[in-house]
Amino acid sequence: MDTLKRNERLNLPPWLRPSIGKASELSTVQRIVKQRGIHTICEEGRCPNRGECYANHTATFLLMGPTCTRACGFCQVDKGHAPMPLDPQEPEKVAESVALLGLRYVVLTAVARDDLPDKGADGFVSTMQAIRDRTPGVAIEVLTPDFWGGKDASTQQRQRVATVAAAEPACYNHNVETVARLQGPVRRGGRYDRSLAVLATVKAYNPAIPTKSGLMVGHGETLAEIEATLKDLRAVDCDRITIGQYMRPSLAHLPVQKYWTPEEFDQLGDLARSLGFSHVRSGPLVRSSYHAGAAA
């Protein structure tokens, strides 16, 4: 992996070499999170923007442990062995961290927990309530898995999504990640129609909740496929979109097929706006939660 990282750095175009941010801001968040035994996707996913987000008083907490029950071909998060037991104190620990860090906008995400009866839906709700009890003014966005429960489980999926939507997040985010043709190799457990159903369910439950999704480019998709995906998202009334470059974490992950240029990302952003998305972030280093609070 070290050889890959060196080679990837050498081969990366200049627009994919971010500043890591101030060391003091990184260390403060890392210390508070580590002391409480909780996790952020910023760290577990090695997000290139974490220093900038911390400086803007935004962070994305990773609920229900750092081990995923799925094995997506793009994701840095740990997988391949049994997930950790749930920590009953996690909601309070996250709420305490939010207060200590003075966060104004919080994103809650989670690994897929296919081993749990509710697939993790209640974990989002209890953490949202704990944050609001301690810091009432904080806006909370959720970035959920699909809560799928196996064959013929669409009713249960809708119920779990509705459970989280009933807690009234500031935004409900669920990523399709890539175009329909590439779902199998990229997501390995996710399905395109299933993800669209998550976003449709939120709007059916409460049309006032803004919905958001995210795309990674660089897996070999075409412009026509991206446009079709954006249209499919708008067809389920998805309000917001993020589009960013896939960057290979290790040799065990899918190789990058193309590095899209900043000018091409501008074109994708213009396309998304022309289709009616109310908030668009499109750029090489854009990730699901990048500048998440700007649309609030």
PDB file of C-alpha atoms in Angstrom:
ATOM      1  CA  MET A   1       0.000   0.000   0.000  1.00  0.00           C
ATOM      2  CA  ASP A   2       2.862   2.396   0.763  1.00  0.00           C
ATOM      3  CA  THR A   3       4.244   1.924  -2.764  1.00  0.00           C
ATOM      4  CA  LEU A   4       0.817   2.611  -4.213  1.00  0.00           C
ATOM      5  CA  LYS A   5       0.444   5.786  -2.164  1.00  0.00           C
ATOM      6  CA  ARG A   6       3.831   7.066  -3.359  1.00  0.00           C
ATOM      7  CA  ASN A   7       3.003   6.280  -6.981  1.00  0.00           C
ATOM      8  CA  GLU A   8      -0.491   7.732  -6.699  1.00  0.00           C
ATOM      9  CA  ARG A   9       0.927  10.968  -5.290  1.00  0.00           C
ATOM     10  CA  LEU A  10       3.391  11.170  -8.168  1.00  0.00           C
ATOM     11  CA  ASN A  11       0.660  10.508 -10.727  1.00  0.00           C
ATOM     12  CA  LEU A  12      -1.986  12.753  -9.206  1.00  0.00           C
ATOM     13  CA  PRO A  13      -2.753  15.870 -11.221  1.00  0.00           C
ATOM     14  CA  PRO A  14      -1.928  19.075  -9.336  1.00  0.00           C
ATOM     15  CA  TRP A  15      -5.580  19.896  -8.597  1.00  0.00           C
ATOM     16  CA  LEU A  16      -5.834  16.739  -6.426  1.00  0.00           C
ATOM     17  CA  ARG A  17      -3.180  17.745  -3.892  1.00  0.00           C
ATOM     18  CA  PRO A  18      -5.072  19.453  -1.070  1.00  0.00           C
ATOM     19  CA  SER A  19      -3.782  21.381   1.891  1.00  0.00           C
ATOM     20  CA  ILE A  20      -4.188  19.318   5.076  1.00  0.00           C
ATOM     21  CA  GLY A  21      -5.255  22.357   7.105  1.00  0.00           C
ATOM     22  CA  LYS A  22      -3.890  23.580  10.397  1.00  0.00           C
ATOM     23  CA  ALA A  23      -2.284  20.902  12.544  1.00  0.00           C
ATOM     24  CA  SER A  24      -3.877  22.370  15.683  1.00  0.00           C
ATOM     25  CA  GLU A  25      -7.401  22.003  14.269  1.00  0.00           C
ATOM     26  CA  LEU A  26      -6.727  18.441  13.182  1.00  0.00           C
ATOM     27  CA  SER A  27      -5.235  17.429  16.513  1.00  0.00           C
ATOM     28  CA  THR A  28      -8.040  18.994  18.577  1.00  0.00           C
ATOM     29  CA  VAL A  29     -10.747  17.020  16.798  1.00  0.00           C
ATOM     30  CA  GLN A  30      -8.683  13.841  16.753  1.00  0.00           C
ATOM     31  CA  ARG A  31      -7.995  14.093  20.493  1.00  0.00           C
ATOM     32  CA  ILE A  32     -11.622  14.687  21.504  1.00  0.00           C
ATOM     33  CA  VAL A  33     -12.900  11.887  19.275  1.00  0.00           C
ATOM     34  CA  LYS A  34     -10.221   9.393  20.311  1.00  0.00           C
ATOM     35  CA  GLN A  35     -10.718  10.052  24.021  1.00  0.00           C
ATOM     36  CA  ARG A  36     -14.377   9.072  23.690  1.00  0.00           C
ATOM     37  CA  GLY A  37     -13.863   6.018  21.531  1.00  0.00           C
ATOM     38  CA  ILE A  38     -16.045   7.351  18.729  1.00  0.00           C
ATOM     39  CA  HIS A  39     -15.285   7.810  15.045  1.00  0.00           C
ATOM     40  CA  THR A  40     -15.546  10.289  12.186  1.00  0.00           C
ATOM     41  CA  ILE A  41     -15.710   9.437   8.507  1.00  0.00           C
ATOM     42  CA  CYS A  42     -13.292  12.352   8.091  1.00  0.00           C
ATOM     43  CA  GLU A  43     -10.583  10.211   9.705  1.00  0.00           C
ATOM     44  CA  GLU A  44     -11.730   6.671   8.843  1.00  0.00           C
ATOM     45  CA  GLY A  45     -12.150   7.649   5.194  1.00  0.00           C
ATOM     46  CA  ARG A  46      -9.049   9.891   5.181  1.00  0.00           C
ATOM     47  CA  CYS A  47     -11.016  12.733   3.644  1.00  0.00           C
ATOM     48  CA  PRO A  48      -8.753  15.301   1.943  1.00  0.00           C
ATOM     49  CA  ASN A  49     -10.914  18.180   3.206  1.00  0.00           C
ATOM     50  CA  ARG A  50     -11.016  17.395   6.913  1.00  0.00           C
ATOM     51  CA  GLY A  51      -8.789  20.275   7.981  1.00  0.00           C
ATOM     52  CA  GLU A  52     -10.917  22.785   6.087  1.00  0.00           C
ATOM     53  CA  CYS A  53     -14.167  21.351   7.479  1.00  0.00           C
ATOM     54  CA  TYR A  54     -12.864  21.347  11.057  1.00  0.00           C
ATOM     55  CA  ALA A  55     -11.866  24.992  10.651  1.00  0.00           C
ATOM     56  CA  ASN A  56     -15.427  25.749   9.480  1.00  0.00           C
ATOM     57  CA  HIS A  57     -16.877  24.025  12.568  1.00  0.00           C
ATOM     58  CA  THR A  58     -18.256  21.071  10.595  1.00  0.00           C
ATOM     59  CA  ALA A  59     -17.569  17.379  11.144  1.00  0.00           C
ATOM     60  CA  THR A  60     -19.064  14.062  10.037  1.00  0.00           C
ATOM     61  CA  PHE A  61     -19.445  11.448  12.765  1.00  0.00           C
ATOM     62  CA  LEU A  62     -19.376   7.756  11.855  1.00  0.00           C
ATOM     63  CA  LEU A  63     -21.932   5.931  13.995  1.00  0.00           C
ATOM     64  CA  MET A  64     -22.099   2.304  15.105  1.00  0.00           C
ATOM     65  CA  GLY A  65     -18.411   1.497  14.839  1.00  0.00           C
ATOM     66  CA  PRO A  66     -15.722   1.702  12.148  1.00  0.00           C
ATOM     67  CA  THR A  67     -16.362  -1.700  10.514  1.00  0.00           C
ATOM     68  CA  CYS A  68     -18.808  -2.078   7.626  1.00  0.00           C
ATOM     69  CA  THR A  69     -20.771  -5.229   6.826  1.00  0.00           C
ATOM     70  CA  ARG A  70     -20.400  -4.538   3.103  1.00  0.00           C
ATOM     71  CA  ALA A  71     -17.296  -4.407   0.912  1.00  0.00           C
ATOM     72  CA  CYS A  72     -17.653  -1.589  -1.603  1.00  0.00           C
ATOM     73  CA  GLY A  73     -14.878  -1.369  -4.149  1.00  0.00           C
ATOM     74  CA  PHE A  74     -14.104   2.304  -3.528  1.00  0.00           C
ATOM     75  CA  CYS A  75     -14.366   2.780   0.233  1.00  0.00           C
ATOM     76  CA  GLN A  76     -11.516   3.191   2.733  1.00  0.00           C
ATOM     77  CA  VAL A  77     -13.644   2.214   5.753  1.00  0.00           C
ATOM     78  CA  ASP A  78     -12.667  -1.094   7.381  1.00  0.00           C
ATOM     79  CA  LYS A  79     -14.576  -4.232   6.432  1.00  0.00           C
ATOM     80  CA  GLY A  80     -14.108  -7.965   6.161  1.00  0.00           C
ATOM     81  CA  HIS A  81     -14.663  -9.024   9.766  1.00  0.00           C
ATOM     82  CA  ALA A  82     -17.392  -8.868  12.385  1.00  0.00           C
ATOM     83  CA  PRO A  83     -18.555  -5.344  13.291  1.00  0.00           C
ATOM     84  CA  MET A  84     -18.197  -4.047  16.835  1.00  0.00           C
ATOM     85  CA  PRO A  85     -21.044  -4.368  19.341  1.00  0.00           C
ATOM     86  CA  LEU A  86     -23.034  -1.167  19.657  1.00  0.00           C
ATOM     87  CA  ASP A  87     -21.892   1.277  22.328  1.00  0.00           C
ATOM     88  CA  PRO A  88     -25.010   2.344  24.274  1.00  0.00           C
ATOM     89  CA  GLN A  89     -23.183   5.532  25.292  1.00  0.00           C
ATOM     90  CA  GLU A  90     -22.313   6.549  21.733  1.00  0.00           C
ATOM     91  CA  PRO A  91     -25.146   9.109  21.328  1.00  0.00           C
ATOM     92  CA  GLU A  92     -24.048  10.935  24.484  1.00  0.00           C
ATOM     93  CA  LYS A  93     -20.383  10.766  23.501  1.00  0.00           C
ATOM     94  CA  VAL A  94     -21.113  12.264  20.083  1.00  0.00           C
ATOM     95  CA  ALA A  95     -23.296  14.952  21.658  1.00  0.00           C
ATOM     96  CA  GLU A  96     -20.542  15.835  24.116  1.00  0.00           C
ATOM     97  CA  SER A  97     -17.992  16.046  21.291  1.00  0.00           C
ATOM     98  CA  VAL A  98     -20.271  18.327  19.278  1.00  0.00           C
ATOM     99  CA  ALA A  99     -20.559  20.673  22.263  1.00  0.00           C
ATOM    100  CA  LEU A 100     -16.826  20.641  23.046  1.00  0.00           C
ATOM    101  CA  LEU A 101     -15.885  21.357  19.440  1.00  0.00           C
ATOM    102  CA  GLY A 102     -18.425  24.152  19.100  1.00  0.00           C
ATOM    103  CA  LEU A 103     -19.850  22.637  15.939  1.00  0.00           C
ATOM    104  CA  ARG A 104     -22.659  24.509  14.225  1.00  0.00           C
ATOM    105  CA  TYR A 105     -23.455  21.908  11.565  1.00  0.00           C
ATOM    106  CA  VAL A 106     -23.117  18.183  12.151  1.00  0.00           C
ATOM    107  CA  VAL A 107     -23.343  15.349   9.669  1.00  0.00           C
ATOM    108  CA  LEU A 108     -24.146  11.888  11.002  1.00  0.00           C
ATOM    109  CA  THR A 109     -23.291   8.908   8.843  1.00  0.00           C
ATOM    110  CA  ALA A 110     -22.791   5.224   9.578  1.00  0.00           C
ATOM    111  CA  VAL A 111     -21.302   2.050   8.274  1.00  0.00           C
ATOM    112  CA  ALA A 112     -23.789  -0.434   6.849  1.00  0.00           C
ATOM    113  CA  ARG A 113     -24.973  -2.602   9.748  1.00  0.00           C
ATOM    114  CA  ASP A 114     -26.794  -5.423   7.989  1.00  0.00           C
ATOM    115  CA  ASP A 115     -26.333  -7.473  11.165  1.00  0.00           C
ATOM    116  CA  LEU A 116     -28.745  -5.304  13.190  1.00  0.00           C
ATOM    117  CA  PRO A 117     -32.529  -5.868  13.205  1.00  0.00           C
ATOM    118  CA  ASP A 118     -33.200  -2.211  12.310  1.00  0.00           C
ATOM    119  CA  LYS A 119     -30.050  -1.913  10.153  1.00  0.00           C
ATOM    120  CA  GLY A 120     -28.973   1.041  12.296  1.00  0.00           C
ATOM    121  CA  ALA A 121     -31.939   3.401  11.879  1.00  0.00           C
ATOM    122  CA  ASP A 122     -32.490   3.870  15.615  1.00  0.00           C
ATOM    123  CA  GLY A 123     -28.836   4.814  16.078  1.00  0.00           C
ATOM    124  CA  PHE A 124     -29.351   7.907  13.936  1.00  0.00           C
ATOM    125  CA  VAL A 125     -32.472   8.947  15.829  1.00  0.00           C
ATOM    126  CA  SER A 126     -31.014   8.516  19.311  1.00  0.00           C
ATOM    127  CA  THR A 127     -27.848  10.420  18.388  1.00  0.00           C
ATOM    128  CA  MET A 128     -29.844  13.285  16.882  1.00  0.00           C
ATOM    129  CA  GLN A 129     -31.888  13.549  20.062  1.00  0.00           C
ATOM    130  CA  ALA A 130     -28.792  13.504  22.288  1.00  0.00           C
ATOM    131  CA  ILE A 131     -27.182  16.311  20.277  1.00  0.00           C
ATOM    132  CA  ARG A 132     -30.322  18.434  20.401  1.00  0.00           C
ATOM    133  CA  ASP A 133     -30.710  17.892  24.141  1.00  0.00           C
ATOM    134  CA  ARG A 134     -27.190  19.189  24.769  1.00  0.00           C
ATOM    135  CA  THR A 135     -26.837  21.800  21.983  1.00  0.00           C
ATOM    136  CA  PRO A 136     -30.300  22.785  20.705  1.00  0.00           C
ATOM    137  CA  GLY A 137     -29.120  25.150  17.957  1.00  0.00           C
ATOM    138  CA  VAL A 138     -27.011  22.662  16.013  1.00  0.00           C
ATOM    139  CA  ALA A 139     -28.259  21.704  12.539  1.00  0.00           C
ATOM    140  CA  ILE A 140     -27.997  17.967  11.838  1.00  0.00           C
ATOM    141  CA  GLU A 141     -27.697  16.359   8.420  1.00  0.00           C
ATOM    142  CA  VAL A 142     -27.868  12.590   8.039  1.00  0.00           C
ATOM    143  CA  LEU A 143     -26.033  10.512   5.448  1.00  0.00           C
ATOM    144  CA  THR A 144     -27.556   7.063   5.808  1.00  0.00           C
ATOM    145  CA  PRO A 145     -27.004   3.635   4.305  1.00  0.00           C
ATOM    146  CA  ASP A 146     -29.948   2.141   2.440  1.00  0.00           C
ATOM    147  CA  PHE A 147     -31.271   0.166   5.468  1.00  0.00           C
ATOM    148  CA  TRP A 148     -31.948  -2.785   3.183  1.00  0.00           C
ATOM    149  CA  GLY A 149     -32.897  -5.995   4.986  1.00  0.00           C
ATOM    150  CA  GLY A 150     -32.571  -8.680   2.337  1.00  0.00           C
ATOM    151  CA  LYS A 151     -34.904 -10.164  -0.250  1.00  0.00           C
ATOM    152  CA  ASP A 152     -38.424  -8.711  -0.435  1.00  0.00           C
ATOM    153  CA  ALA A 153     -37.627  -6.155   2.277  1.00  0.00           C
ATOM    154  CA  SER A 154     -38.774  -2.950   0.578  1.00  0.00           C
ATOM    155  CA  THR A 155     -41.519  -2.318   3.155  1.00  0.00           C
ATOM    156  CA  GLN A 156     -39.063  -2.580   6.045  1.00  0.00           C
ATOM    157  CA  GLN A 157     -36.624  -0.328   4.198  1.00  0.00           C
ATOM    158  CA  ARG A 158     -39.269   2.369   3.810  1.00  0.00           C
ATOM    159  CA  GLN A 159     -40.170   2.089   7.488  1.00  0.00           C
ATOM    160  CA  ARG A 160     -36.546   2.523   8.572  1.00  0.00           C
ATOM    161  CA  VAL A 161     -36.026   5.513   6.294  1.00  0.00           C
ATOM    162  CA  ALA A 162     -39.241   7.051   7.592  1.00  0.00           C
ATOM    163  CA  THR A 163     -38.047   6.515  11.180  1.00  0.00           C
ATOM    164  CA  VAL A 164     -35.004   8.690  10.498  1.00  0.00           C
ATOM    165  CA  ALA A 165     -36.996  11.233   8.477  1.00  0.00           C
ATOM    166  CA  ALA A 166     -39.439  11.574  11.381  1.00  0.00           C
ATOM    167  CA  ALA A 167     -36.579  12.999  13.469  1.00  0.00           C
ATOM    168  CA  GLU A 168     -36.544  15.934  11.011  1.00  0.00           C
ATOM    169  CA  PRO A 169     -32.909  16.236   9.924  1.00  0.00           C
ATOM    170  CA  ALA A 170     -31.803  19.478   8.295  1.00  0.00           C
ATOM    171  CA  CYS A 171     -31.008  17.396   5.210  1.00  0.00           C
ATOM    172  CA  TYR A 172     -31.357  13.711   4.360  1.00  0.00           C
ATOM    173  CA  ASN A 173     -28.415  12.465   2.264  1.00  0.00           C
ATOM    174  CA  HIS A 174     -28.047   9.085   0.613  1.00  0.00           C
ATOM    175  CA  ASN A 175     -25.460   8.534  -2.094  1.00  0.00           C
ATOM    176  CA  VAL A 176     -26.019   6.630  -5.318  1.00  0.00           C
ATOM    177  CA  GLU A 177     -22.189   6.861  -5.636  1.00  0.00           C
ATOM    178  CA  THR A 178     -21.991   5.972  -9.345  1.00  0.00           C
ATOM    179  CA  VAL A 179     -24.035   5.442 -12.493  1.00  0.00           C
ATOM    180  CA  ALA A 180     -26.418   2.497 -12.894  1.00  0.00           C
ATOM    181  CA  ARG A 181     -24.065   0.412 -15.072  1.00  0.00           C
ATOM    182  CA  LEU A 182     -21.248   0.493 -12.518  1.00  0.00           C
ATOM    183  CA  GLN A 183     -23.216  -0.182  -9.331  1.00  0.00           C
ATOM    184  CA  GLY A 184     -22.139  -3.839  -9.110  1.00  0.00           C
ATOM    185  CA  PRO A 185     -18.339  -3.459  -9.117  1.00  0.00           C
ATOM    186  CA  VAL A 186     -18.312  -0.144  -7.253  1.00  0.00           C
ATOM    187  CA  ARG A 187     -20.871  -0.688  -4.487  1.00  0.00           C
ATOM    188  CA  ARG A 188     -21.022  -4.486  -3.996  1.00  0.00           C
ATOM    189  CA  GLY A 189     -24.184  -4.676  -1.953  1.00  0.00           C
ATOM    190  CA  GLY A 190     -25.887  -1.459  -2.920  1.00  0.00           C
ATOM    191  CA  ARG A 191     -28.368  -1.139  -5.754  1.00  0.00           C
ATOM    192  CA  TYR A 192     -29.314   1.837  -7.854  1.00  0.00           C
ATOM    193  CA  ASP A 193     -33.087   1.424  -7.578  1.00  0.00           C
ATOM    194  CA  ARG A 194     -32.784   0.806  -3.844  1.00  0.00           C
ATOM    195  CA  SER A 195     -30.922   4.094  -3.375  1.00  0.00           C
ATOM    196  CA  LEU A 196     -33.433   6.047  -5.421  1.00  0.00           C
ATOM    197  CA  ALA A 197     -36.150   4.484  -3.238  1.00  0.00           C
ATOM    198  CA  VAL A 198     -34.490   5.891  -0.092  1.00  0.00           C
ATOM    199  CA  LEU A 199     -34.668   9.438  -1.432  1.00  0.00           C
ATOM    200  CA  ALA A 200     -38.206   8.957  -2.746  1.00  0.00           C
ATOM    201  CA  THR A 201     -39.342   7.646   0.641  1.00  0.00           C
ATOM    202  CA  VAL A 202     -38.059  10.742   2.438  1.00  0.00           C
ATOM    203  CA  LYS A 203     -39.994  13.036   0.126  1.00  0.00           C
ATOM    204  CA  ALA A 204     -43.122  10.896   0.420  1.00  0.00           C
ATOM    205  CA  TYR A 205     -42.909  11.105   4.197  1.00  0.00           C
ATOM    206  CA  ASN A 206     -42.088  14.820   4.408  1.00  0.00           C
ATOM    207  CA  PRO A 207     -41.594  16.863   1.221  1.00  0.00           C
ATOM    208  CA  ALA A 208     -40.123  19.729   3.276  1.00  0.00           C
ATOM    209  CA  ILE A 209     -36.958  17.783   4.160  1.00  0.00           C
ATOM    210  CA  PRO A 210     -34.188  18.608   1.660  1.00  0.00           C
ATOM    211  CA  THR A 211     -32.664  15.490   0.103  1.00  0.00           C
ATOM    212  CA  LYS A 212     -29.166  15.096  -1.254  1.00  0.00           C
ATOM    213  CA  SER A 213     -27.085  12.511  -3.077  1.00  0.00           C
ATOM    214  CA  GLY A 214     -23.489  12.161  -4.230  1.00  0.00           C
ATOM    215  CA  LEU A 215     -21.578  10.893  -7.246  1.00  0.00           C
ATOM    216  CA  MET A 216     -17.946   9.852  -7.595  1.00  0.00           C
ATOM    217  CA  VAL A 217     -16.547  10.115 -11.100  1.00  0.00           C
ATOM    218  CA  GLY A 218     -13.466   8.335 -12.366  1.00  0.00           C
ATOM    219  CA  HIS A 219     -14.800   4.769 -12.538  1.00  0.00           C
ATOM    220  CA  GLY A 220     -15.263   4.758 -16.309  1.00  0.00           C
ATOM    221  CA  GLU A 221     -18.681   6.409 -16.526  1.00  0.00           C
ATOM    222  CA  THR A 222     -19.647   8.510 -19.542  1.00  0.00           C
ATOM    223  CA  LEU A 223     -21.067  12.021 -19.597  1.00  0.00           C
ATOM    224  CA  ALA A 224     -24.346  10.617 -20.944  1.00  0.00           C
ATOM    225  CA  GLU A 225     -24.536   8.188 -18.012  1.00  0.00           C
ATOM    226  CA  ILE A 226     -23.891  10.982 -15.515  1.00  0.00           C
ATOM    227  CA  GLU A 227     -26.637  13.073 -17.086  1.00  0.00           C
ATOM    228  CA  ALA A 228     -29.037  10.102 -16.909  1.00  0.00           C
ATOM    229  CA  THR A 229     -28.182   9.617 -13.223  1.00  0.00           C
ATOM    230  CA  LEU A 230     -28.789  13.276 -12.443  1.00  0.00           C
ATOM    231  CA  LYS A 231     -32.157  13.093 -14.208  1.00  0.00           C
ATOM    232  CA  ASP A 232     -33.073   9.961 -12.221  1.00  0.00           C
ATOM    233  CA  LEU A 233     -32.266  11.814  -9.002  1.00  0.00           C
ATOM    234  CA  ARG A 234     -34.358  14.799  -9.987  1.00  0.00           C
ATOM    235  CA  ALA A 235     -37.205  12.414 -10.878  1.00  0.00           C
ATOM    236  CA  VAL A 236     -37.409  11.477  -7.163  1.00  0.00           C
ATOM    237  CA  ASP A 237     -37.195  15.185  -6.210  1.00  0.00           C
ATOM    238  CA  CYS A 238     -33.589  15.070  -4.969  1.00  0.00           C
ATOM    239  CA  ASP A 239     -32.703  18.685  -4.158  1.00  0.00           C
ATOM    240  CA  ARG A 240     -28.929  18.713  -3.739  1.00  0.00           C
ATOM    241  CA  ILE A 241     -25.976  16.985  -5.383  1.00  0.00           C
ATOM    242  CA  THR A 242     -22.249  16.597  -4.771  1.00  0.00           C
ATOM    243  CA  ILE A 243     -19.902  15.423  -7.520  1.00  0.00           C
ATOM    244  CA  GLY A 244     -16.270  14.570  -6.785  1.00  0.00           C
ATOM    245  CA  GLN A 245     -13.289  12.609  -8.049  1.00  0.00           C
ATOM    246  CA  TYR A 246     -12.733   9.000  -6.963  1.00  0.00           C
ATOM    247  CA  MET A 247      -9.238   8.524  -5.540  1.00  0.00           C
ATOM    248  CA  ARG A 248      -7.962   4.984  -5.026  1.00  0.00           C
ATOM    249  CA  PRO A 249      -7.168   4.265  -1.342  1.00  0.00           C
ATOM    250  CA  SER A 250      -5.106   1.057  -1.856  1.00  0.00           C
ATOM    251  CA  LEU A 251      -4.307  -1.807  -4.217  1.00  0.00           C
ATOM    252  CA  ALA A 252      -7.324  -3.644  -2.814  1.00  0.00           C
ATOM    253  CA  HIS A 253      -9.614  -0.956  -4.224  1.00  0.00           C
ATOM    254  CA  LEU A 254     -10.752  -0.235  -7.757  1.00  0.00           C
ATOM    255  CA  PRO A 255      -8.222   1.587  -9.942  1.00  0.00           C
ATOM    256  CA  VAL A 256      -8.999   5.086 -11.196  1.00  0.00           C
ATOM    257  CA  GLN A 257     -10.119   5.039 -14.825  1.00  0.00           C
ATOM    258  CA  LYS A 258      -9.970   8.792 -15.383  1.00  0.00           C
ATOM    259  CA  TYR A 259      -9.080  12.003 -13.570  1.00  0.00           C
ATOM    260  CA  TRP A 260     -11.704  14.559 -14.525  1.00  0.00           C
ATOM    261  CA  THR A 261     -10.364  18.105 -14.862  1.00  0.00           C
ATOM    262  CA  PRO A 262     -11.607  21.126 -12.895  1.00  0.00           C
ATOM    263  CA  GLU A 263     -13.126  22.470 -16.122  1.00  0.00           C
ATOM    264  CA  GLU A 264     -15.057  19.229 -16.608  1.00  0.00           C
ATOM    265  CA  PHE A 265     -16.312  19.432 -13.027  1.00  0.00           C
ATOM    266  CA  ASP A 266     -17.528  22.964 -13.758  1.00  0.00           C
ATOM    267  CA  GLN A 267     -19.438  21.579 -16.726  1.00  0.00           C
ATOM    268  CA  LEU A 268     -20.982  18.839 -14.577  1.00  0.00           C
ATOM    269  CA  GLY A 269     -22.006  21.450 -12.026  1.00  0.00           C
ATOM    270  CA  ASP A 270     -23.633  23.563 -14.735  1.00  0.00           C
ATOM    271  CA  LEU A 271     -25.467  20.489 -15.998  1.00  0.00           C
ATOM    272  CA  ALA A 272     -26.789  19.699 -12.509  1.00  0.00           C
ATOM    273  CA  ARG A 273     -27.993  23.271 -12.019  1.00  0.00           C
ATOM    274  CA  SER A 274     -29.707  23.224 -15.410  1.00  0.00           C
ATOM    275  CA  LEU A 275     -31.649  20.140 -14.310  1.00  0.00           C
ATOM    276  CA  GLY A 276     -33.002  21.944 -11.264  1.00  0.00           C
ATOM    277  CA  PHE A 277     -30.810  20.957  -8.308  1.00  0.00           C
ATOM    278  CA  SER A 278     -31.072  23.723  -5.730  1.00  0.00           C
ATOM    279  CA  HIS A 279     -27.564  23.246  -4.322  1.00  0.00           C
ATOM    280  CA  VAL A 280     -24.618  21.861  -6.304  1.00  0.00           C
ATOM    281  CA  ARG A 281     -21.037  21.139  -5.288  1.00  0.00           C
ATOM    282  CA  SER A 282     -18.925  19.837  -8.154  1.00  0.00           C
ATOM    283  CA  GLY A 283     -15.134  19.674  -7.979  1.00  0.00           C
ATOM    284  CA  PRO A 284     -12.212  17.246  -7.801  1.00  0.00           C
ATOM    285  CA  LEU A 285     -12.015  17.229  -3.992  1.00  0.00           C
ATOM    286  CA  VAL A 286     -15.738  17.509  -3.282  1.00  0.00           C
ATOM    287  CA  ARG A 287     -17.080  14.813  -0.961  1.00  0.00           C
ATOM    288  CA  SER A 288     -20.582  14.047   0.363  1.00  0.00           C
ATOM    289  CA  SER A 289     -20.327  16.374   3.341  1.00  0.00           C
ATOM    290  CA  TYR A 290     -18.119  19.054   1.787  1.00  0.00           C
ATOM    291  CA  HIS A 291     -19.461  22.512   2.760  1.00  0.00           C
ATOM    292  CA  ALA A 292     -22.600  20.687   3.897  1.00  0.00           C
ATOM    293  CA  GLY A 293     -23.705  23.561   6.102  1.00  0.00           C
ATOM    294  CA  ALA A 294     -23.557  26.122   3.303  1.00  0.00           C
ATOM    295  CA  ALA A 295     -26.980  25.096   1.993  1.00  0.00           C
ATOM    296  CA  ALA A 296     -28.626  25.145   5.432  1.00  0.00           C
TER     297      ALA A 296
END
